[in-house]
Short mmCIF file of C-alpha atoms and ligand atoms in Angstrom, two decimals:
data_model
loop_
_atom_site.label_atom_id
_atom_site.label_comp_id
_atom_site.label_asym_id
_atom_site.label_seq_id
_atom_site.Cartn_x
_atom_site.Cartn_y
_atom_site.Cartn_z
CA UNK B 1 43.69 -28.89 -20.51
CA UNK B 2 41.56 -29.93 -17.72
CA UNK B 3 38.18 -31.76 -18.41
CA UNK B 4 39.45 -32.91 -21.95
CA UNK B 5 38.88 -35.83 -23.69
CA UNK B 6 41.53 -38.25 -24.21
CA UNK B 7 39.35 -40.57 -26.29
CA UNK B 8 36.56 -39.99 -28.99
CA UNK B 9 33.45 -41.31 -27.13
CA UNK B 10 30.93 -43.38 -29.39
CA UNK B 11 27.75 -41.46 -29.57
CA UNK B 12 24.98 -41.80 -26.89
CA UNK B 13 23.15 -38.69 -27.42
CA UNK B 14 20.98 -37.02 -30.53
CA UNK B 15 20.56 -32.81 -29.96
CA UNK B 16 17.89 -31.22 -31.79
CA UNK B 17 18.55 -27.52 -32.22
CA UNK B 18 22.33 -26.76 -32.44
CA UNK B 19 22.78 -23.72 -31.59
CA UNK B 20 25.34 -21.17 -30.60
CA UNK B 21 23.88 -21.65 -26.90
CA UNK B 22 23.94 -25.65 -26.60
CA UNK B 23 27.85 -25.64 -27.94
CA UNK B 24 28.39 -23.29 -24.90
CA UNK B 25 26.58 -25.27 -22.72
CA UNK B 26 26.03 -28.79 -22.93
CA UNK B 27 28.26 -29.47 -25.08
CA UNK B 28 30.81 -28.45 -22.28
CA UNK B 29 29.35 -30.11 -19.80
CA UNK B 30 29.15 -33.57 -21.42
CA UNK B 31 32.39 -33.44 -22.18
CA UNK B 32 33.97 -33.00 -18.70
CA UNK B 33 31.21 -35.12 -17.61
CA UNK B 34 33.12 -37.64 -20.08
CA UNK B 35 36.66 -36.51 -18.98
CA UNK B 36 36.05 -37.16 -14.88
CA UNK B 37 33.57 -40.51 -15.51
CA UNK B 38 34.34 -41.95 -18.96
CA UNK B 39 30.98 -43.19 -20.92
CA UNK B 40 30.21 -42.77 -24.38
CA UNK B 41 27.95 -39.86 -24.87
CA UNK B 42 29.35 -37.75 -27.36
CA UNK B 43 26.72 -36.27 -29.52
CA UNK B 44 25.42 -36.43 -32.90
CA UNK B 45 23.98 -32.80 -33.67
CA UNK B 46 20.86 -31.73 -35.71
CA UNK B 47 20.26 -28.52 -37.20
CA UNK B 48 16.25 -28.27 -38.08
CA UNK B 49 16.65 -25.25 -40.40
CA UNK B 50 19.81 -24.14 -41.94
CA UNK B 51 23.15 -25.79 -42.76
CA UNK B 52 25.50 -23.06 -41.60
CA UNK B 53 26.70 -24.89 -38.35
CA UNK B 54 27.42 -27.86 -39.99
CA UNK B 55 28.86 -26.21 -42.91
CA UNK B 56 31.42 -24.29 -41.16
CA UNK B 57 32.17 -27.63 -38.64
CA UNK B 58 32.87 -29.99 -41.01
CA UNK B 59 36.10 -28.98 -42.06
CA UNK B 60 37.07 -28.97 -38.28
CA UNK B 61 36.55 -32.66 -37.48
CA UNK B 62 33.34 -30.94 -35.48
CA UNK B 63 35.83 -29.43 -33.22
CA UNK B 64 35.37 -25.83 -32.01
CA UNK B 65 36.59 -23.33 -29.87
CA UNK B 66 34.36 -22.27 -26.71
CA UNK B 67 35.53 -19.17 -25.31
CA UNK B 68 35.28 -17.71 -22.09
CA UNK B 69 34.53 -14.01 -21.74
CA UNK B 70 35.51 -13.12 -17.95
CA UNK B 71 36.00 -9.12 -17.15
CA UNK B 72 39.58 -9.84 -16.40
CA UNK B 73 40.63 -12.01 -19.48
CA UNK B 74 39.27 -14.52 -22.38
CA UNK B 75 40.11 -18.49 -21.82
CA UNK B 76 39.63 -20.65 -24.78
CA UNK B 77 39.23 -24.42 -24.88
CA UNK B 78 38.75 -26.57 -27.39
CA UNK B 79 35.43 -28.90 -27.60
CA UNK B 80 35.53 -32.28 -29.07
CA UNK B 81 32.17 -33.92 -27.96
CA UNK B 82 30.20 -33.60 -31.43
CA UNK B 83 30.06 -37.12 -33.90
CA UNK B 84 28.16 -35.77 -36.59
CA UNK B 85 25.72 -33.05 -37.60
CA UNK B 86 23.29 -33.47 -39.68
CA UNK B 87 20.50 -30.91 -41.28
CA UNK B 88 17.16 -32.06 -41.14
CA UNK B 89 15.72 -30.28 -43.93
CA UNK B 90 18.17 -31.88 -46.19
CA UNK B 91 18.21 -35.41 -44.69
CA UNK B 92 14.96 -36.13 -41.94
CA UNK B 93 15.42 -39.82 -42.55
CA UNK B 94 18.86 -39.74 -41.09
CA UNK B 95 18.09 -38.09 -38.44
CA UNK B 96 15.16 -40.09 -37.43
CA UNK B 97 18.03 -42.93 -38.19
CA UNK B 98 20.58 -41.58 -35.68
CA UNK B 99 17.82 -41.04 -32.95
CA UNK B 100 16.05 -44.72 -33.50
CA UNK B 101 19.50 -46.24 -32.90
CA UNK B 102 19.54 -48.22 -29.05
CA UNK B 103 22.92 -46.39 -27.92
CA UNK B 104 21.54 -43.45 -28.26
CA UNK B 105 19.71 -42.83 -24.51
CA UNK B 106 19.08 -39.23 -24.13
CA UNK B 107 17.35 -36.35 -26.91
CA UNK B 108 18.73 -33.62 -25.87
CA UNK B 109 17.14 -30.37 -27.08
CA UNK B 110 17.42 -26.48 -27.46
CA UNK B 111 14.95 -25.35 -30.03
CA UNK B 112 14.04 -22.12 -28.71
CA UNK B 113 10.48 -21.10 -27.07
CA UNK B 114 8.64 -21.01 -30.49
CA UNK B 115 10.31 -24.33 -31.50
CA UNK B 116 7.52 -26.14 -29.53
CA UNK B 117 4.29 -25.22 -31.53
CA UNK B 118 2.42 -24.92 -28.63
CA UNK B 119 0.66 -21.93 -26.93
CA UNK B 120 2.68 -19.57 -24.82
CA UNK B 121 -0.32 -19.00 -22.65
CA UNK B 122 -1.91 -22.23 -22.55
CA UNK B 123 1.17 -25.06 -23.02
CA UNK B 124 -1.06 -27.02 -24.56
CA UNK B 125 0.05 -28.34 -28.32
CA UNK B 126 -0.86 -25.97 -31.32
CA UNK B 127 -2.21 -28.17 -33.38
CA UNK B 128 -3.19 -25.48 -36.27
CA UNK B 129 0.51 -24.51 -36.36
CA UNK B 130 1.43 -25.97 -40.49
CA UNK B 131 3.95 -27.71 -38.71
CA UNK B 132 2.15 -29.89 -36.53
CA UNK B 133 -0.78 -30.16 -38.90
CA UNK B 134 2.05 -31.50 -41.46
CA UNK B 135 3.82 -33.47 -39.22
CA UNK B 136 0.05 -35.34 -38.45
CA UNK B 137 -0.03 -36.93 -41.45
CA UNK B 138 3.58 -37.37 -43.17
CA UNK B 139 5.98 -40.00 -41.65
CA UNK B 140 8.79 -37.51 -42.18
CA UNK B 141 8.35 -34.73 -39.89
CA UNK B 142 9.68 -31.02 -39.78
CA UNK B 143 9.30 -29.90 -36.16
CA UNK B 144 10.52 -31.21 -33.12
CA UNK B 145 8.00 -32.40 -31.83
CA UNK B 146 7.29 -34.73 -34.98
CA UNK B 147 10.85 -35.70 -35.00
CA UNK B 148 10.91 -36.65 -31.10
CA UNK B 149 7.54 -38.40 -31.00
CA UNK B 150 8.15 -40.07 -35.09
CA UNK B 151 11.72 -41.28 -33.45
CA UNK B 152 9.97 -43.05 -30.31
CA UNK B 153 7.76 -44.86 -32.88
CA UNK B 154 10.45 -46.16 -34.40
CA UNK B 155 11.89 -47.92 -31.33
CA UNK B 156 8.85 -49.31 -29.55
CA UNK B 157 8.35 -50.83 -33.28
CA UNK B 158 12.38 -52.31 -33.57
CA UNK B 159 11.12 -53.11 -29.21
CA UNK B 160 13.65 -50.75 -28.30
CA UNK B 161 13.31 -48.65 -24.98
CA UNK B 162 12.58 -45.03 -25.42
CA UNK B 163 15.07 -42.32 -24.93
CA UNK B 164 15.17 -39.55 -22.18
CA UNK B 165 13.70 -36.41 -23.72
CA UNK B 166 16.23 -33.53 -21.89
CA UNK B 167 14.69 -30.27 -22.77
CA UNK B 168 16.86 -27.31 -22.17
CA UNK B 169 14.70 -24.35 -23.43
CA UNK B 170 13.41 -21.43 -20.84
CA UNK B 171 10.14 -22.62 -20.94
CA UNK B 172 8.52 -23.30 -17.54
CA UNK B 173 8.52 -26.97 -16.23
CA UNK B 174 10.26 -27.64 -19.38
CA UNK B 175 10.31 -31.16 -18.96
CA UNK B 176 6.61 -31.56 -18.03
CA UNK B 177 5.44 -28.93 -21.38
CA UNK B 178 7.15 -30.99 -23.57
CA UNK B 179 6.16 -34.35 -22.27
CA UNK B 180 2.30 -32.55 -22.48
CA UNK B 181 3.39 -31.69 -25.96
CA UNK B 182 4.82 -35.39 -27.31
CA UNK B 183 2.01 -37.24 -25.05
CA UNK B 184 -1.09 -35.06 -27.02
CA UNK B 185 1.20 -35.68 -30.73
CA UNK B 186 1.38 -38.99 -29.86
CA UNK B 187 -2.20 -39.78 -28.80
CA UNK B 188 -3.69 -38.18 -31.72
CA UNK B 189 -1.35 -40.24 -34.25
CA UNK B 190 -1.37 -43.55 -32.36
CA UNK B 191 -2.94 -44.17 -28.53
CA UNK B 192 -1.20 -47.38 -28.15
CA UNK B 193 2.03 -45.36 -28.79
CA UNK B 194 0.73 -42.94 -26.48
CA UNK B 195 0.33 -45.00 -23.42
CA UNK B 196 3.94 -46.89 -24.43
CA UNK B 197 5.95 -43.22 -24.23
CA UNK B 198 3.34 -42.50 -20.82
CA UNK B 199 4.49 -45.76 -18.92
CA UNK B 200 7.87 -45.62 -20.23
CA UNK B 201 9.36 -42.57 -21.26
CA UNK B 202 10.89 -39.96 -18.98
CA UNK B 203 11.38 -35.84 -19.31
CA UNK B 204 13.52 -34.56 -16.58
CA UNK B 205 12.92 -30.90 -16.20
CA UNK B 206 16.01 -28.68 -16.37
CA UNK B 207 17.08 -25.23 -15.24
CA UNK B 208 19.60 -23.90 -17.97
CA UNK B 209 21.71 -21.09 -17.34
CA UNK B 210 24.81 -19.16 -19.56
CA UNK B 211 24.63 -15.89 -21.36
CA UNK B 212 25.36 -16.86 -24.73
CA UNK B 213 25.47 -13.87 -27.33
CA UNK B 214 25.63 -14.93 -31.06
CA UNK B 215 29.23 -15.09 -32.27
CA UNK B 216 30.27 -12.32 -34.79
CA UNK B 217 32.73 -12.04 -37.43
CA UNK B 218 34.95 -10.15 -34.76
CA UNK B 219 34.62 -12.74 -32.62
CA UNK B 220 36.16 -15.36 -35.51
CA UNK B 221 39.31 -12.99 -35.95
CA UNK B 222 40.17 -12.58 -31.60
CA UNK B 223 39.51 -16.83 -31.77
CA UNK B 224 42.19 -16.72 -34.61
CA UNK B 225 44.39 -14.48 -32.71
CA UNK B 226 43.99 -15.94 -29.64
CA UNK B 227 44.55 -19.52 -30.57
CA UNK B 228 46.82 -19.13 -33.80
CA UNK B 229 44.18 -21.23 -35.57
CA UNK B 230 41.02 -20.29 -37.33
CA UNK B 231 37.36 -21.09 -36.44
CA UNK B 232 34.71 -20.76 -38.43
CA UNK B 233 32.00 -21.57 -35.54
CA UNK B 234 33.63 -20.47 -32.55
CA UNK B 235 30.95 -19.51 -29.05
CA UNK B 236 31.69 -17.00 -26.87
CA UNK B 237 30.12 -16.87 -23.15
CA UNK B 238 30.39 -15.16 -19.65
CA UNK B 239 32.17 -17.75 -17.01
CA UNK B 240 29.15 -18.54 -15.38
CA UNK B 241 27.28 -21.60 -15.60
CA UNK B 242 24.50 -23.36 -13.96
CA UNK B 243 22.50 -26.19 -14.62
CA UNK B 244 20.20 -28.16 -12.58
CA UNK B 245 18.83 -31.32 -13.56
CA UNK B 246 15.62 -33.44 -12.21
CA UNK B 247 17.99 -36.83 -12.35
CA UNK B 248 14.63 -39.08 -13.68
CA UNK B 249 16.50 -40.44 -16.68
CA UNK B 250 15.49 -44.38 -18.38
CA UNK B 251 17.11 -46.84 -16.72
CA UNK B 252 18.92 -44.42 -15.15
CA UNK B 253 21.79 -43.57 -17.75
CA UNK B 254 23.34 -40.55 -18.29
CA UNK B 255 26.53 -39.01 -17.98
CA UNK B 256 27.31 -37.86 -14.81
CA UNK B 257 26.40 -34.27 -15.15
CA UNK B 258 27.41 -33.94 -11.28
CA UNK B 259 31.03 -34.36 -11.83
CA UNK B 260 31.01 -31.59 -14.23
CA UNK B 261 29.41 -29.33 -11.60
CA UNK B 262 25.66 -30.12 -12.10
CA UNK B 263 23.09 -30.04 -9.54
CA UNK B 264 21.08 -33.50 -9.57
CA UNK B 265 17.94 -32.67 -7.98
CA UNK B 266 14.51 -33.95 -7.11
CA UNK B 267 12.11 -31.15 -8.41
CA UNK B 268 13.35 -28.14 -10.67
CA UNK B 269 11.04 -25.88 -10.17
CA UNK B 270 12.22 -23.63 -7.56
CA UNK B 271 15.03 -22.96 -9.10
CA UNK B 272 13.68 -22.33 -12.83
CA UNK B 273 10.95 -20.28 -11.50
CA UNK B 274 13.88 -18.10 -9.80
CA UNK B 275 16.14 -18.02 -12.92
CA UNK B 276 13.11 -17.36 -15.81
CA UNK B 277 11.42 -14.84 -13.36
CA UNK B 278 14.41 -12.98 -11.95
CA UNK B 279 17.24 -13.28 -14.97
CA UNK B 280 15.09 -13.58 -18.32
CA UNK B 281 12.08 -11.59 -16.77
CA UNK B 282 14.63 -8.74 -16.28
CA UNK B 283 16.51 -9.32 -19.56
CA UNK B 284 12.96 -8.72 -21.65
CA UNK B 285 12.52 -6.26 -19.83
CA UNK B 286 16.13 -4.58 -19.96
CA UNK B 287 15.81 -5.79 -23.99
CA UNK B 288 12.33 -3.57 -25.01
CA UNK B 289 13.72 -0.26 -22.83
CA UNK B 290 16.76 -0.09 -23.41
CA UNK B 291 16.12 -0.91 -27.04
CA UNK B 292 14.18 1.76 -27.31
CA UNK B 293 16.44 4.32 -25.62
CA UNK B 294 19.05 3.47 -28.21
CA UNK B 295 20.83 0.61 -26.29
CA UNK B 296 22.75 -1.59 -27.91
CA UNK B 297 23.92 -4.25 -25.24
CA UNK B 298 22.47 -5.04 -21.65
CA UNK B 299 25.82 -4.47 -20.73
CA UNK B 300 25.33 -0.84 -22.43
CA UNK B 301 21.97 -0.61 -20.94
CA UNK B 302 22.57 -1.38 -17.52
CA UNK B 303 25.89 0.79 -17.51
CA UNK B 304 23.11 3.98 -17.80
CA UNK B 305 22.38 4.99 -14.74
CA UNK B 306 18.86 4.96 -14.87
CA UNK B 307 18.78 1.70 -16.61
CA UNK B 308 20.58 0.15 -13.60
CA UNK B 309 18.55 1.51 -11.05
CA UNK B 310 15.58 0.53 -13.20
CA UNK B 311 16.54 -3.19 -13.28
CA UNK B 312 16.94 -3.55 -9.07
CA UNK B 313 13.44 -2.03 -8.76
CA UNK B 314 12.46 -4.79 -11.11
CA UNK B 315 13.80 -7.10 -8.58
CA UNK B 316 11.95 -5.92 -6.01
CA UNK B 317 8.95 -5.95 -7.38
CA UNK B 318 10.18 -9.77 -8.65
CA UNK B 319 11.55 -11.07 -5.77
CA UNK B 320 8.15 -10.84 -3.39
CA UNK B 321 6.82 -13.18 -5.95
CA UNK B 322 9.42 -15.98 -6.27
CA UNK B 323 10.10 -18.50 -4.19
CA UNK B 324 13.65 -19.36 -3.12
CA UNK B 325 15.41 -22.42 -3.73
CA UNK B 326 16.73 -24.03 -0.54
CA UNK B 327 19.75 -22.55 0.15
CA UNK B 328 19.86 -19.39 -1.98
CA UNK B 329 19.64 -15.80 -0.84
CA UNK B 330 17.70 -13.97 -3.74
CA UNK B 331 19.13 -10.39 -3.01
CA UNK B 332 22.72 -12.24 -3.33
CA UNK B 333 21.22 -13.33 -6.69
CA UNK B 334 20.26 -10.43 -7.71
CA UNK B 335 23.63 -8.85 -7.08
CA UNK B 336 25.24 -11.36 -9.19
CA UNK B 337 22.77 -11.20 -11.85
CA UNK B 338 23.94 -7.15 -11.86
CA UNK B 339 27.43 -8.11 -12.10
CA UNK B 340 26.99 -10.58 -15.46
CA UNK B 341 25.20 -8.30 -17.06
CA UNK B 342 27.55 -6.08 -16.49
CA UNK B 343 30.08 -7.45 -17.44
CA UNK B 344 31.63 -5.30 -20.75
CA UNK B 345 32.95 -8.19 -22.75
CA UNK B 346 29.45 -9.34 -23.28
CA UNK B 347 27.95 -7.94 -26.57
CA UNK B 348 24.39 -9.21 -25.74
CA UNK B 349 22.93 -7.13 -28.47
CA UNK B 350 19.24 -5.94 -26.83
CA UNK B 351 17.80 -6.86 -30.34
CA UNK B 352 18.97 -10.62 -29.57
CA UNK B 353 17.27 -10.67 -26.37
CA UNK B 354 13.79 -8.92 -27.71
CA UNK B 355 13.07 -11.34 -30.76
CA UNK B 356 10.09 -14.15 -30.10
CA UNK B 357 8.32 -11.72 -27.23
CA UNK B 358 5.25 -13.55 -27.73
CA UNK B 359 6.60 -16.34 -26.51
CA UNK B 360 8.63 -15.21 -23.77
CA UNK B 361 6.37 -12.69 -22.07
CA UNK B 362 4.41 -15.23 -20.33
CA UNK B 363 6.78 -17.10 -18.22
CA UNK B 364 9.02 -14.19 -17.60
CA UNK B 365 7.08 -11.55 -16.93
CA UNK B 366 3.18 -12.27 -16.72
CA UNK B 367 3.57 -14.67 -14.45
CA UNK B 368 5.13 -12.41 -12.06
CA UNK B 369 2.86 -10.10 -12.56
CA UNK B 370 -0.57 -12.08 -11.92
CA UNK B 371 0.89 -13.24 -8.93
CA UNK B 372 1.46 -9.45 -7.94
CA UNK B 373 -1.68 -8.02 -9.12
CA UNK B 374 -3.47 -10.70 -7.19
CA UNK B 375 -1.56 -10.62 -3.91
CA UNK B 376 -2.59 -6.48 -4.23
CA UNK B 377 0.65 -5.51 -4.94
CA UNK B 378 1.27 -3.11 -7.21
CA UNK B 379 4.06 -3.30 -10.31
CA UNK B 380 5.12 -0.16 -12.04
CA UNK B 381 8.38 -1.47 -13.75
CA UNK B 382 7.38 -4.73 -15.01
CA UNK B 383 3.83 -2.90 -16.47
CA UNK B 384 6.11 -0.88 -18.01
CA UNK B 385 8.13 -3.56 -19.56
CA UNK B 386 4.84 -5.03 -21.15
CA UNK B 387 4.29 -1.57 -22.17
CA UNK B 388 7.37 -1.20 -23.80
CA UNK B 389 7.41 -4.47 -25.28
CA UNK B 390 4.25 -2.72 -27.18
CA UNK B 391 5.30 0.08 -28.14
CA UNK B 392 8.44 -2.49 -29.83
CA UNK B 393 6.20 -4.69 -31.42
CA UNK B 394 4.56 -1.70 -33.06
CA UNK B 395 7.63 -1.99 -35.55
CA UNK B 396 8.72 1.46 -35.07
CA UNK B 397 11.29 3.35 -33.09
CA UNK B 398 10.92 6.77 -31.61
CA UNK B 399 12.63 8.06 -33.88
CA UNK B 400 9.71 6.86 -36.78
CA UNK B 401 12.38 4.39 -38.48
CA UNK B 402 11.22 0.85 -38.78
CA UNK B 403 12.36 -1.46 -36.43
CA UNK B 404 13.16 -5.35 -37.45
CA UNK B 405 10.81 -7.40 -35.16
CA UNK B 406 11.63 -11.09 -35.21
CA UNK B 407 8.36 -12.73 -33.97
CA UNK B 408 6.50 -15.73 -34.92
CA UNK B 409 3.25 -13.75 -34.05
CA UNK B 410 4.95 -10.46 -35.52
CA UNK B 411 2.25 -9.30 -38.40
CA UNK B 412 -0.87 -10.14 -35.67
CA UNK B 413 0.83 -8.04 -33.12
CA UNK B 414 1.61 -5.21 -35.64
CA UNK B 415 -1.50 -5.25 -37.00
CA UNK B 416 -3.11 -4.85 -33.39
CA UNK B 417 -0.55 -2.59 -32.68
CA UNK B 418 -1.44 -0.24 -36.03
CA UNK B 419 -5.21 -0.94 -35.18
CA UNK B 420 -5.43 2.31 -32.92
CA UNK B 421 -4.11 5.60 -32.77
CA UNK B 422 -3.69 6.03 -28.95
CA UNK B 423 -1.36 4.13 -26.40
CA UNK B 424 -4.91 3.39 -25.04
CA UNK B 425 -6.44 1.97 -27.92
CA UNK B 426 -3.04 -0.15 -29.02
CA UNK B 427 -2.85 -1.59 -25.09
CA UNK B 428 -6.29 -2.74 -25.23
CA UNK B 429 -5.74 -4.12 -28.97
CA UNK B 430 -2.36 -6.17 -28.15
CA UNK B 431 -4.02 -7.42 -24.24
CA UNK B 432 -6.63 -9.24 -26.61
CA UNK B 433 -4.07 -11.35 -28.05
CA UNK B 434 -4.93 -14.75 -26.21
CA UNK B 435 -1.84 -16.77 -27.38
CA UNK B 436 0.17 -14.62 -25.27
CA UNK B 437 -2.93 -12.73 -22.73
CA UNK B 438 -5.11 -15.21 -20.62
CA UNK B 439 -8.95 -13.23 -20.41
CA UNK B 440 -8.09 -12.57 -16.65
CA UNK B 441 -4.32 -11.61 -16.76
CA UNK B 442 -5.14 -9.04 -19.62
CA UNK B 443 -8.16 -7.72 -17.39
CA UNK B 444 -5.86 -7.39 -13.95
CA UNK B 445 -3.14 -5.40 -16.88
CA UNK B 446 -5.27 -3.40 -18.72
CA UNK B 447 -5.41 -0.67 -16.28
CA UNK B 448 -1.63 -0.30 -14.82
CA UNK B 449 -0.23 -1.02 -18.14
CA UNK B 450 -2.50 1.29 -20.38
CA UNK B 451 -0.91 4.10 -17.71
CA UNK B 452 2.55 2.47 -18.18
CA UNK B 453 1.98 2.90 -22.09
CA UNK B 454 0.74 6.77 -21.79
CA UNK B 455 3.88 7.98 -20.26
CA UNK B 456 5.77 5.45 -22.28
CA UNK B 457 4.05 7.31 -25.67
CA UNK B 458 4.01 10.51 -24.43
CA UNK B 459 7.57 11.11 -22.29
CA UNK B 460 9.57 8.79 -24.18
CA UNK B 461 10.97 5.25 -22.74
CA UNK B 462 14.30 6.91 -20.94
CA UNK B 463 12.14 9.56 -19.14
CA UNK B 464 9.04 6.59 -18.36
CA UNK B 465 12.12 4.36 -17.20
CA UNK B 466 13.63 7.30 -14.92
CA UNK B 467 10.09 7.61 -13.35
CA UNK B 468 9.54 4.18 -12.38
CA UNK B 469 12.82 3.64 -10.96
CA UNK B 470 13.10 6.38 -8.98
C1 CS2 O 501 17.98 -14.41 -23.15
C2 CS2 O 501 18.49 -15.81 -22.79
O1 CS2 O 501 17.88 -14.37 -25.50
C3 CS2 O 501 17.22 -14.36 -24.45
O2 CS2 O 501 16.00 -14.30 -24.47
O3 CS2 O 501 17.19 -13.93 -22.11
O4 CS2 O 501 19.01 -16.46 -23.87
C4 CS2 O 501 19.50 -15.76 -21.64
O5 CS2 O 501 20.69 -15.15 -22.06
C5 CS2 O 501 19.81 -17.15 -21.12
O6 CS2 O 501 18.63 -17.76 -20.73
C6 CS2 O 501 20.79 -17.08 -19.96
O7 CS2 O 501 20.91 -18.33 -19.40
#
C-alpha cells in the first residue's frame, strides 16, 4: 500500500498520551514521512493512565488498523510505526528511560487540554494542582509536565542535548504554553536547569487537525469484516487531515513531515487561531445544544435544520474575528467544515465533544467573543453557546434526568450552577469562576449571556437555537 514501511525504523520519538486521536494522526504521518524519506523515527508510546491501549496492542506486534471513514466508502491501512508502549503508572522509570535515551529527538505529545495543569484562563502553570505539587518534590513524576521537564534533567546530567517538545493539543500557541509550562516547572525545581532547557530546548507550535471519534465495539467487528483479521484497537477518522508545523526543531531533525503532506511554516498562529476558533469553537458549541436537544452526533445535530443554520450564523459572527491565513478563503472553510461534520459515517457522539468545557471554553469560544464584545459587535449564538454550556454543566437535562459531566472542574461548576434558582442567578454564579472567566471577559458576558440563558431556561435549547439562527 502506498506510504508503507518496508523496514521497522529504530525509535527516534517518545509520545506521551496515546490516544485514539494521535494513532489517527501522527502516527500516520510519521510513517509516510518514513516511507517517502527513510529515518528512524518510529515511536515508543506512553499511556499516563490506563493500560487498555497497550493491552489490546501487544498481541498485535503494536500494529493496528487506521480506518478511513469517507461518505462514499471506508479505506483501511495498516500502521506499523509504534516500538513499544509503555504505562506510566505501572513503570515511570522506564519511561523516563526511553525518553533520556540520545536517539530519541522529538516528545511528541497529545494529553488533552486538562493534561497540562495549568489555568485555562491564565496559561500560566497550576502549581496547586496534586499533580504538580507531587511532581515538585518526587523524582518520579505523574503528569506530563513532570515527566517532560524530569526527562530533560536526565540528559543535560548524561550531557545529552534536549529533545524537541512537539505539542499537538488544541491549546492556543501550543508550543509557546507548554514551553511557559516546563520553563516555570523547571525554574522552581532547578534554575540552572531552567536556563539549560531556555537556551537550548525548542517547542514548535502546531496546528492539529482530524476528527477522531472514539472507536466502539461496532467499529472492532466492520475492522474484522473489512480486513478478515481482528483488531482489538482499531481508529476510525474522516479523510481529512491537516497539520501545520512551526519547523524550529534541535539541530534541526525530524522526519520530514512535508513529504507526508505537512505544512512547514514560520509562525502557526494564523492558522490555529482559524482552526480552534472556527472548527472547535463551533463543535462546543454544536456539542452543549445539540446535546441538549437530544442529539446524539454533530453529524445528527447539524443534519436538523435549525442546528445547521445555527452553526453558519456562528461563523459569521466567528469569522469577523479571525484572521486568515495567507492563502485561505474562510467562507470556503467554513463550507468544508459543514461538509465534515456532515459527513454520516462519523459517530462524533456530542457527549465526546462536551467533556473538559472548562478547559476548552476559553480558546474556542471566549476568545472570540472578547474580541467581539470589544470591537461593539454583538454575538447572539456564541452567548448562547456559553449559555448552554451552563445550563450542561448544571448536570441535568431538560428532561430532569442527570446528565454525566466529565470535567476536571465538574463539582465547582455544579455547585455554582445549584447555587441559584434562576438562569440569572446560575449565569452570574458560573461567570465568577476565574479558572475559566477573566474579571473583564465575565463583565463584557454577563449581560448578553444572562439573556442567552433566560430564553435558554425558559423556551428550551431547540426553540433558543431556532431564535438565534434565524
Ligand atoms: C473536538 C476535537 O473533542 C473535541 O473537543 O472538538 O477533538 C476535534 O474533533 C479535533 O480537534 C478535530 O481536529
Amino acid at each position: 500500500m502506498p506510504g508503507d514501511l518496508s523496514y521497522r525504523p529504530k525509535t527516534g520519538i517518545v509520545h506521551l498520551g496515546l490516544g485514539a486521536f494521535f494513532r489517527a494522526f501522527g502516527c500516520v504521518f510519521i510513517q509516510d514521512a518514513m516511507a517517502a524519506s527513510g529515518g528512524d523515527w518510529g515511536i515508543v508510546g506512553v499511556s499516563l493512565r490506563s493500560p487498555d491501549t497497550r493491552d489490546a496492542l501487544r498481541g498485535q506486534d503494536w500494529g493496528y488498523t487506521s480506518v478511513t471513514l469517507a461518505p462514499e466508502g471506508e479505506k483501511t491501512r495498516w500502521i506499523t510505526v509504534l516500538n513499544d508502549v509503555l504505562v506510566a503508572p505501572e513503570d515511570p522509570e522506564s519511561v523516563l528511560s526511553a525518553m533520556a535515551q540520545p536517539e530519541v529527538r522529538i516528545v511528541t505529545l497529545t494529553v488533552t487540554e486538562k493534561g497540562y495543569c495549568h489555568n485555562p484562563a491564565t496559561g500560566a502553570l497550576n502549581v496547586d494542582h496534586p499533580d504538580i505539587q507531587r511532581d515538585l518534590t518526587q523524582d518520579v513524576p505523574v503528569s506530563a509536565i513532570g515527566f517532560l521537564v524530569r526527562a530533560l534533567q536526565r540528559r543535560r546530567a548524561a550531557g545529552t542535548a534536549p529533545f524537541t517538545v512537539l505539542t499537538c493539543d488544541n491549546l492556543p500557541e501550543n508550543g509557546r504554553l507548554v514551553r511557559g509550562l516546563v520553563m516555570d516547572f523547571a525554574r522552581r525545581l532547578d534554575p540552572a536547569l531552567a536556563d539549560w532547557i531556555e537556551a537550548e530546548g525548542k517547542f514548535p507550535c502546531t496546528m492539529v487537525d482530524r476528527i477522531t471519534p472514539a472507536t466502539t465495539s461496532a467499529d472492532l467487528v466492520r475492522v474484522a469484516e473489512l480486513t478478515g483479521r481482528p483488531d482489538a484497537a482499531p481508529v476510525v477518522h474522516e479523510p481529512f487531515v491537516q497539520w501545520v508545523i512551526e519547523d524550529d526543531f534541535v539541530g534541526g531533525a525530524r522526519p520530514d513531515f512535508a513529504a507526508a503532506g505537512a505544512e512547514m511554516v514560520r509562525d502557526v498562529t494564523a492558522h490555529e487561531h482559524m482552526k480552534l476558533r472556527m472548527l472547535n469553537g463551533t463543535h462546543s458549541a454544536l456539542a452543549y445544544t445539540g446535546y441538549l436537544a437530544g442529539h446524539e452526533t454533530i453529524a445528527d445535530t447539524v443534519g436538523d435544520p435549525v442546528f445547521a443554520a445555527y452553526v453558519r450564523r456562528l461563523w459569521s459572527e466567528i469569522i469577523p474575528a479571525v484572521q486568515a491565513p495567507e492563502g485561505v478563503s474562510l467562507t470556503e472553510y467554513a463550507d468544508a467544515l459543514f461538509d465534515r461534520y456532515a459527513n454520516p459515517r462519523i459517530r462524533h457522539r456530542t457527549w465526546q465533544i462536551a467533556m473538559d468545557g472548562s478547559q476548552k471554553l476559553p480558546q474556542r469560544i471566549l476568545g472570540t467573543l472578547a474580541t467581539n464584545l470589544s470591537a461593539g459587535r454583538g454575538a447572539p449564538a456564541l452567548c448562547l453557546a456559553v449559555a448552554a454550556w451552563m445550563r450542561y454543566v448544571g448536570g441535568v437535562n431538560e428532561q430532569g434526568q442527570e446528565i454525566d459531566v466529565r470535567d476536571p472542574l465538574a463539582a465547582r461548576l455544579r455547585d455554582a450552577s445549584e447555587s441559584a434558582e434562576t438562569p440569572e442567578g446560575k449565569v452570574a454564579a458560573l461567570l465568577a469562576i476565574r479558572d475559566v472567566f477573566p474579571a473583564d471577559v465575565a463583565e463584557r458576558l454577563s449581560d448578553p449571556v444572562t439573556q442567552a440563558a433566560i430564553r435558554l431556561w425558559s423556551n428550551g435549547t431547540r426553540a433558543a437555537v431556532e431564535e438565534v439562527a434565524r
